[in-house]
Amino acid sequence: IDIATYLVLSCIMGETKVPSKEEIYQMNKDIIMDGMNIPYVRGYVDWPYNIVLQEAYDEEEIPDMDACEGAVADYYVRRLAQAARDGHYPVDFGSMKGLSKIGEMLVEEDIYCNNDGGEGDSRYKTTVHDLTEKQCERFKSLHTENVSVPLKERWLTLDHTLSPVDMVDGNQKK
């Protein structure tokens, strides 16, 4: 949301040229064509391909699922990075052509989240705030690289009248 806001504001303020209808068409075409070599990205646009892909997934015929997930994460973060660059966002994620260190960290975090951090398939029962201590050791701020701190209980059941200090698990190792 922040990056989209920066991009729109940049266009309104005249810092970024608003592309013509033809330029938008070509940009979108290039983005789609870039994603056609990534099975799961292609599956979003090409429904018959998606059906075949799902059958292959169900039959466990996809040889390197981690590589597929990594390619998808890289593709979407490169798109995000380009929008951030175009909108003069204050953080450098890289561009469509390549990612910065922060962009690469974001790809790693996305892959880790999609694989649920080795904690079982609980991603639909929790929010991004519901990390185990093991997962917290893995999640780092993209800016400071400080690790996350686990909460005392699930985010949705936490007493939100508590102070931030009282919300975190005091048993966590320092």
PDB file of C-alpha atoms in Angstrom:
ATOM      1  CA  ILE A   1       0.000   0.000   0.000  1.00  0.00           C
ATOM      2  CA  ASP A   2       2.814   2.417   0.858  1.00  0.00           C
ATOM      3  CA  ILE A   3       4.554   1.836  -2.464  1.00  0.00           C
ATOM      4  CA  ALA A   4       1.344   2.283  -4.478  1.00  0.00           C
ATOM      5  CA  THR A   5       0.641   5.492  -2.560  1.00  0.00           C
ATOM      6  CA  TYR A   6       4.122   6.814  -3.295  1.00  0.00           C
ATOM      7  CA  LEU A   7       3.730   5.929  -6.977  1.00  0.00           C
ATOM      8  CA  VAL A   8       0.352   7.666  -7.323  1.00  0.00           C
ATOM      9  CA  LEU A   9       1.553  10.711  -5.374  1.00  0.00           C
ATOM     10  CA  SER A  10       4.687  10.866  -7.520  1.00  0.00           C
ATOM     11  CA  CYS A  11       2.516  10.926 -10.656  1.00  0.00           C
ATOM     12  CA  ILE A  12       0.224  13.602  -9.189  1.00  0.00           C
ATOM     13  CA  MET A  13       3.198  15.760  -8.201  1.00  0.00           C
ATOM     14  CA  GLY A  14       4.771  15.400 -11.642  1.00  0.00           C
ATOM     15  CA  GLU A  15       7.884  13.579 -10.403  1.00  0.00           C
ATOM     16  CA  THR A  16       6.955  10.480 -12.392  1.00  0.00           C
ATOM     17  CA  LYS A  17       5.581  10.721 -15.917  1.00  0.00           C
ATOM     18  CA  VAL A  18       2.126   9.218 -16.259  1.00  0.00           C
ATOM     19  CA  PRO A  19       2.460   6.679 -19.068  1.00  0.00           C
ATOM     20  CA  SER A  20       0.210   6.870 -22.112  1.00  0.00           C
ATOM     21  CA  LYS A  21      -2.402   4.206 -22.806  1.00  0.00           C
ATOM     22  CA  GLU A  22      -0.044   2.576 -25.335  1.00  0.00           C
ATOM     23  CA  GLU A  23       2.876   2.640 -22.860  1.00  0.00           C
ATOM     24  CA  ILE A  24       0.719   1.054 -20.147  1.00  0.00           C
ATOM     25  CA  TYR A  25      -0.353  -1.649 -22.571  1.00  0.00           C
ATOM     26  CA  GLN A  26       3.279  -2.376 -23.495  1.00  0.00           C
ATOM     27  CA  MET A  27       4.423  -2.314 -19.845  1.00  0.00           C
ATOM     28  CA  ASN A  28       1.684  -4.767 -18.846  1.00  0.00           C
ATOM     29  CA  LYS A  29       2.479  -6.977 -21.823  1.00  0.00           C
ATOM     30  CA  ASP A  30       6.182  -7.013 -20.836  1.00  0.00           C
ATOM     31  CA  ILE A  31       5.304  -7.865 -17.226  1.00  0.00           C
ATOM     32  CA  ILE A  32       3.069 -10.734 -18.324  1.00  0.00           C
ATOM     33  CA  MET A  33       5.629 -12.031 -20.826  1.00  0.00           C
ATOM     34  CA  ASP A  34       8.310 -11.939 -18.106  1.00  0.00           C
ATOM     35  CA  GLY A  35       6.089 -14.142 -15.940  1.00  0.00           C
ATOM     36  CA  MET A  36       5.290 -16.723 -18.628  1.00  0.00           C
ATOM     37  CA  ASN A  37       8.502 -18.650 -17.871  1.00  0.00           C
ATOM     38  CA  ILE A  38       7.438 -19.090 -14.234  1.00  0.00           C
ATOM     39  CA  PRO A  39       4.863 -21.895 -13.963  1.00  0.00           C
ATOM     40  CA  TYR A  40       2.738 -20.465 -11.148  1.00  0.00           C
ATOM     41  CA  VAL A  41       2.725 -16.970 -12.600  1.00  0.00           C
ATOM     42  CA  ARG A  42       1.681 -18.336 -15.987  1.00  0.00           C
ATOM     43  CA  GLY A  43      -1.043 -20.353 -14.267  1.00  0.00           C
ATOM     44  CA  TYR A  44      -2.703 -17.127 -13.104  1.00  0.00           C
ATOM     45  CA  VAL A  45      -3.129 -15.885 -16.681  1.00  0.00           C
ATOM     46  CA  ASP A  46      -3.398 -19.112 -18.665  1.00  0.00           C
ATOM     47  CA  TRP A  47      -6.233 -21.192 -17.183  1.00  0.00           C
ATOM     48  CA  PRO A  48      -5.711 -24.370 -19.306  1.00  0.00           C
ATOM     49  CA  TYR A  49      -2.043 -24.286 -18.271  1.00  0.00           C
ATOM     50  CA  ASN A  50      -3.110 -23.865 -14.631  1.00  0.00           C
ATOM     51  CA  ILE A  51      -5.239 -27.017 -14.827  1.00  0.00           C
ATOM     52  CA  VAL A  52      -2.309 -29.041 -16.185  1.00  0.00           C
ATOM     53  CA  LEU A  53      -0.028 -27.506 -13.557  1.00  0.00           C
ATOM     54  CA  GLN A  54      -2.416 -28.478 -10.744  1.00  0.00           C
ATOM     55  CA  GLU A  55      -2.607 -32.040 -12.076  1.00  0.00           C
ATOM     56  CA  ALA A  56       1.193 -32.211 -12.120  1.00  0.00           C
ATOM     57  CA  TYR A  57       1.290 -30.836  -8.576  1.00  0.00           C
ATOM     58  CA  ASP A  58      -1.298 -33.373  -7.394  1.00  0.00           C
ATOM     59  CA  GLU A  59       0.740 -36.174  -8.979  1.00  0.00           C
ATOM     60  CA  GLU A  60       3.948 -34.754  -7.430  1.00  0.00           C
ATOM     61  CA  GLU A  61       5.494 -34.441 -10.887  1.00  0.00           C
ATOM     62  CA  ILE A  62       6.937 -30.981 -10.284  1.00  0.00           C
ATOM     63  CA  PRO A  63      10.637 -31.725  -9.760  1.00  0.00           C
ATOM     64  CA  ASP A  64      11.752 -28.688  -7.786  1.00  0.00           C
ATOM     65  CA  MET A  65       8.874 -27.001  -5.999  1.00  0.00           C
ATOM     66  CA  ASP A  66      11.243 -24.761  -3.992  1.00  0.00           C
ATOM     67  CA  ALA A  67      12.709 -23.366  -7.222  1.00  0.00           C
ATOM     68  CA  CYS A  68       9.183 -22.640  -8.510  1.00  0.00           C
ATOM     69  CA  GLU A  69       8.241 -20.823  -5.299  1.00  0.00           C
ATOM     70  CA  GLY A  70      11.520 -18.915  -5.332  1.00  0.00           C
ATOM     71  CA  ALA A  71      10.956 -17.797  -8.919  1.00  0.00           C
ATOM     72  CA  VAL A  72       7.438 -16.587  -8.087  1.00  0.00           C
ATOM     73  CA  ALA A  73       8.648 -14.643  -5.043  1.00  0.00           C
ATOM     74  CA  ASP A  74      11.501 -13.112  -7.051  1.00  0.00           C
ATOM     75  CA  TYR A  75       9.107 -12.098  -9.843  1.00  0.00           C
ATOM     76  CA  TYR A  76       6.651 -10.368  -7.522  1.00  0.00           C
ATOM     77  CA  VAL A  77       9.339  -8.635  -5.469  1.00  0.00           C
ATOM     78  CA  ARG A  78      10.990  -7.374  -8.686  1.00  0.00           C
ATOM     79  CA  ARG A  79       7.604  -5.925  -9.732  1.00  0.00           C
ATOM     80  CA  LEU A  80       7.226  -4.320  -6.305  1.00  0.00           C
ATOM     81  CA  ALA A  81      10.805  -3.021  -6.495  1.00  0.00           C
ATOM     82  CA  GLN A  82      10.156  -1.385  -9.862  1.00  0.00           C
ATOM     83  CA  ALA A  83       6.997   0.311  -8.590  1.00  0.00           C
ATOM     84  CA  ALA A  84       8.952   1.547  -5.558  1.00  0.00           C
ATOM     85  CA  ARG A  85      11.703   2.901  -7.807  1.00  0.00           C
ATOM     86  CA  ASP A  86       9.210   4.564 -10.171  1.00  0.00           C
ATOM     87  CA  GLY A  87       7.387   6.175  -7.239  1.00  0.00           C
ATOM     88  CA  HIS A  88      10.582   7.405  -5.534  1.00  0.00           C
ATOM     89  CA  TYR A  89       9.903   5.226  -2.481  1.00  0.00           C
ATOM     90  CA  PRO A  90      12.580   5.850   0.181  1.00  0.00           C
ATOM     91  CA  VAL A  91      13.674   2.188   0.359  1.00  0.00           C
ATOM     92  CA  ASP A  92      15.709   0.606  -2.454  1.00  0.00           C
ATOM     93  CA  PHE A  93      14.385  -2.888  -3.202  1.00  0.00           C
ATOM     94  CA  GLY A  94      16.075  -2.909  -6.623  1.00  0.00           C
ATOM     95  CA  SER A  95      14.150  -2.998  -9.910  1.00  0.00           C
ATOM     96  CA  MET A  96      12.597  -5.409 -12.425  1.00  0.00           C
ATOM     97  CA  LYS A  97      16.117  -6.065 -13.689  1.00  0.00           C
ATOM     98  CA  GLY A  98      17.576  -7.039 -10.322  1.00  0.00           C
ATOM     99  CA  LEU A  99      17.103  -6.810  -6.572  1.00  0.00           C
ATOM    100  CA  SER A 100      19.070  -5.005  -3.889  1.00  0.00           C
ATOM    101  CA  LYS A 101      20.093  -6.740  -0.657  1.00  0.00           C
ATOM    102  CA  ILE A 102      16.799  -5.625   0.925  1.00  0.00           C
ATOM    103  CA  GLY A 103      14.842  -6.953  -2.062  1.00  0.00           C
ATOM    104  CA  GLU A 104      16.646 -10.291  -1.804  1.00  0.00           C
ATOM    105  CA  MET A 105      15.841 -10.449   1.925  1.00  0.00           C
ATOM    106  CA  LEU A 106      12.181  -9.841   1.092  1.00  0.00           C
ATOM    107  CA  VAL A 107      12.232 -12.745  -1.385  1.00  0.00           C
ATOM    108  CA  GLU A 108      13.758 -15.028   1.265  1.00  0.00           C
ATOM    109  CA  GLU A 109      11.105 -13.980   3.802  1.00  0.00           C
ATOM    110  CA  ASP A 110       8.322 -14.619   1.283  1.00  0.00           C
ATOM    111  CA  ILE A 111       9.619 -18.108   0.494  1.00  0.00           C
ATOM    112  CA  TYR A 112       9.984 -18.849   4.213  1.00  0.00           C
ATOM    113  CA  CYS A 113       6.415 -17.656   4.892  1.00  0.00           C
ATOM    114  CA  ASN A 114       4.977 -19.714   2.031  1.00  0.00           C
ATOM    115  CA  ASN A 115       6.731 -22.794   3.382  1.00  0.00           C
ATOM    116  CA  ASP A 116       5.404 -21.953   6.859  1.00  0.00           C
ATOM    117  CA  GLY A 117       8.881 -21.959   8.323  1.00  0.00           C
ATOM    118  CA  GLY A 118       8.883 -25.707   8.837  1.00  0.00           C
ATOM    119  CA  GLU A 119       6.195 -25.379  11.518  1.00  0.00           C
ATOM    120  CA  GLY A 120       3.446 -27.369   9.805  1.00  0.00           C
ATOM    121  CA  ASP A 121       0.574 -26.032   7.762  1.00  0.00           C
ATOM    122  CA  SER A 122      -0.774 -23.484  10.237  1.00  0.00           C
ATOM    123  CA  ARG A 123      -0.658 -20.399   8.012  1.00  0.00           C
ATOM    124  CA  TYR A 124      -4.448 -20.270   7.726  1.00  0.00           C
ATOM    125  CA  LYS A 125      -4.963 -20.426  11.496  1.00  0.00           C
ATOM    126  CA  THR A 126      -2.673 -17.551  12.400  1.00  0.00           C
ATOM    127  CA  THR A 127      -1.741 -14.023  11.399  1.00  0.00           C
ATOM    128  CA  VAL A 128       1.701 -12.671  10.551  1.00  0.00           C
ATOM    129  CA  HIS A 129       2.056 -11.777  14.231  1.00  0.00           C
ATOM    130  CA  ASP A 130       1.699 -15.383  15.433  1.00  0.00           C
ATOM    131  CA  LEU A 131       5.290 -16.540  15.168  1.00  0.00           C
ATOM    132  CA  THR A 132       6.898 -19.250  17.232  1.00  0.00           C
ATOM    133  CA  GLU A 133      10.199 -18.518  18.927  1.00  0.00           C
ATOM    134  CA  LYS A 134      11.958 -20.550  16.215  1.00  0.00           C
ATOM    135  CA  GLN A 135      10.286 -18.488  13.483  1.00  0.00           C
ATOM    136  CA  CYS A 136      11.102 -15.240  15.286  1.00  0.00           C
ATOM    137  CA  GLU A 137      14.785 -16.105  15.115  1.00  0.00           C
ATOM    138  CA  ARG A 138      14.425 -16.257  11.332  1.00  0.00           C
ATOM    139  CA  PHE A 139      12.399 -13.062  10.783  1.00  0.00           C
ATOM    140  CA  LYS A 140      14.471  -9.909  10.696  1.00  0.00           C
ATOM    141  CA  SER A 141      13.678  -6.289  10.051  1.00  0.00           C
ATOM    142  CA  LEU A 142      14.556  -5.393   6.457  1.00  0.00           C
ATOM    143  CA  HIS A 143      16.021  -2.121   7.758  1.00  0.00           C
ATOM    144  CA  THR A 144      17.774  -2.961  11.041  1.00  0.00           C
ATOM    145  CA  GLU A 145      18.051  -6.751  10.760  1.00  0.00           C
ATOM    146  CA  ASN A 146      16.780  -7.003  14.364  1.00  0.00           C
ATOM    147  CA  VAL A 147      14.932 -10.280  14.974  1.00  0.00           C
ATOM    148  CA  SER A 148      11.228 -10.489  15.805  1.00  0.00           C
ATOM    149  CA  VAL A 149       9.953 -11.119  19.319  1.00  0.00           C
ATOM    150  CA  PRO A 150       7.164 -13.669  19.931  1.00  0.00           C
ATOM    151  CA  LEU A 151       3.908 -12.554  21.520  1.00  0.00           C
ATOM    152  CA  LYS A 152       2.516 -14.193  24.676  1.00  0.00           C
ATOM    153  CA  GLU A 153      -0.470 -15.621  22.779  1.00  0.00           C
ATOM    154  CA  ARG A 154      -2.143 -15.539  19.376  1.00  0.00           C
ATOM    155  CA  TRP A 155      -2.568 -12.006  18.007  1.00  0.00           C
ATOM    156  CA  LEU A 156      -6.339 -12.288  17.591  1.00  0.00           C
ATOM    157  CA  THR A 157      -6.853 -13.398  21.210  1.00  0.00           C
ATOM    158  CA  LEU A 158      -4.296 -11.062  22.781  1.00  0.00           C
ATOM    159  CA  ASP A 159      -5.529  -8.460  25.255  1.00  0.00           C
ATOM    160  CA  HIS A 160      -4.899  -5.332  23.183  1.00  0.00           C
ATOM    161  CA  THR A 161      -5.219  -3.069  26.208  1.00  0.00           C
ATOM    162  CA  LEU A 162      -1.816  -4.319  27.376  1.00  0.00           C
ATOM    163  CA  SER A 163       1.280  -2.248  26.766  1.00  0.00           C
ATOM    164  CA  PRO A 164       3.593  -3.483  23.979  1.00  0.00           C
ATOM    165  CA  VAL A 165       6.097  -4.639  26.613  1.00  0.00           C
ATOM    166  CA  ASP A 166       3.434  -6.766  28.322  1.00  0.00           C
ATOM    167  CA  MET A 167       2.374  -8.326  24.992  1.00  0.00           C
ATOM    168  CA  VAL A 168       5.715  -9.974  24.241  1.00  0.00           C
ATOM    169  CA  ASP A 169       6.904 -13.261  25.621  1.00  0.00           C
ATOM    170  CA  GLY A 170       9.203 -12.399  28.519  1.00  0.00           C
ATOM    171  CA  ASN A 171      10.763 -15.882  28.375  1.00  0.00           C
ATOM    172  CA  GLN A 172      12.462 -15.184  25.055  1.00  0.00           C
ATOM    173  CA  LYS A 173      16.243 -15.409  25.060  1.00  0.00           C
ATOM    174  CA  LYS A 174      17.993 -12.052  24.814  1.00  0.00           C
TER     175      LYS A 174
END
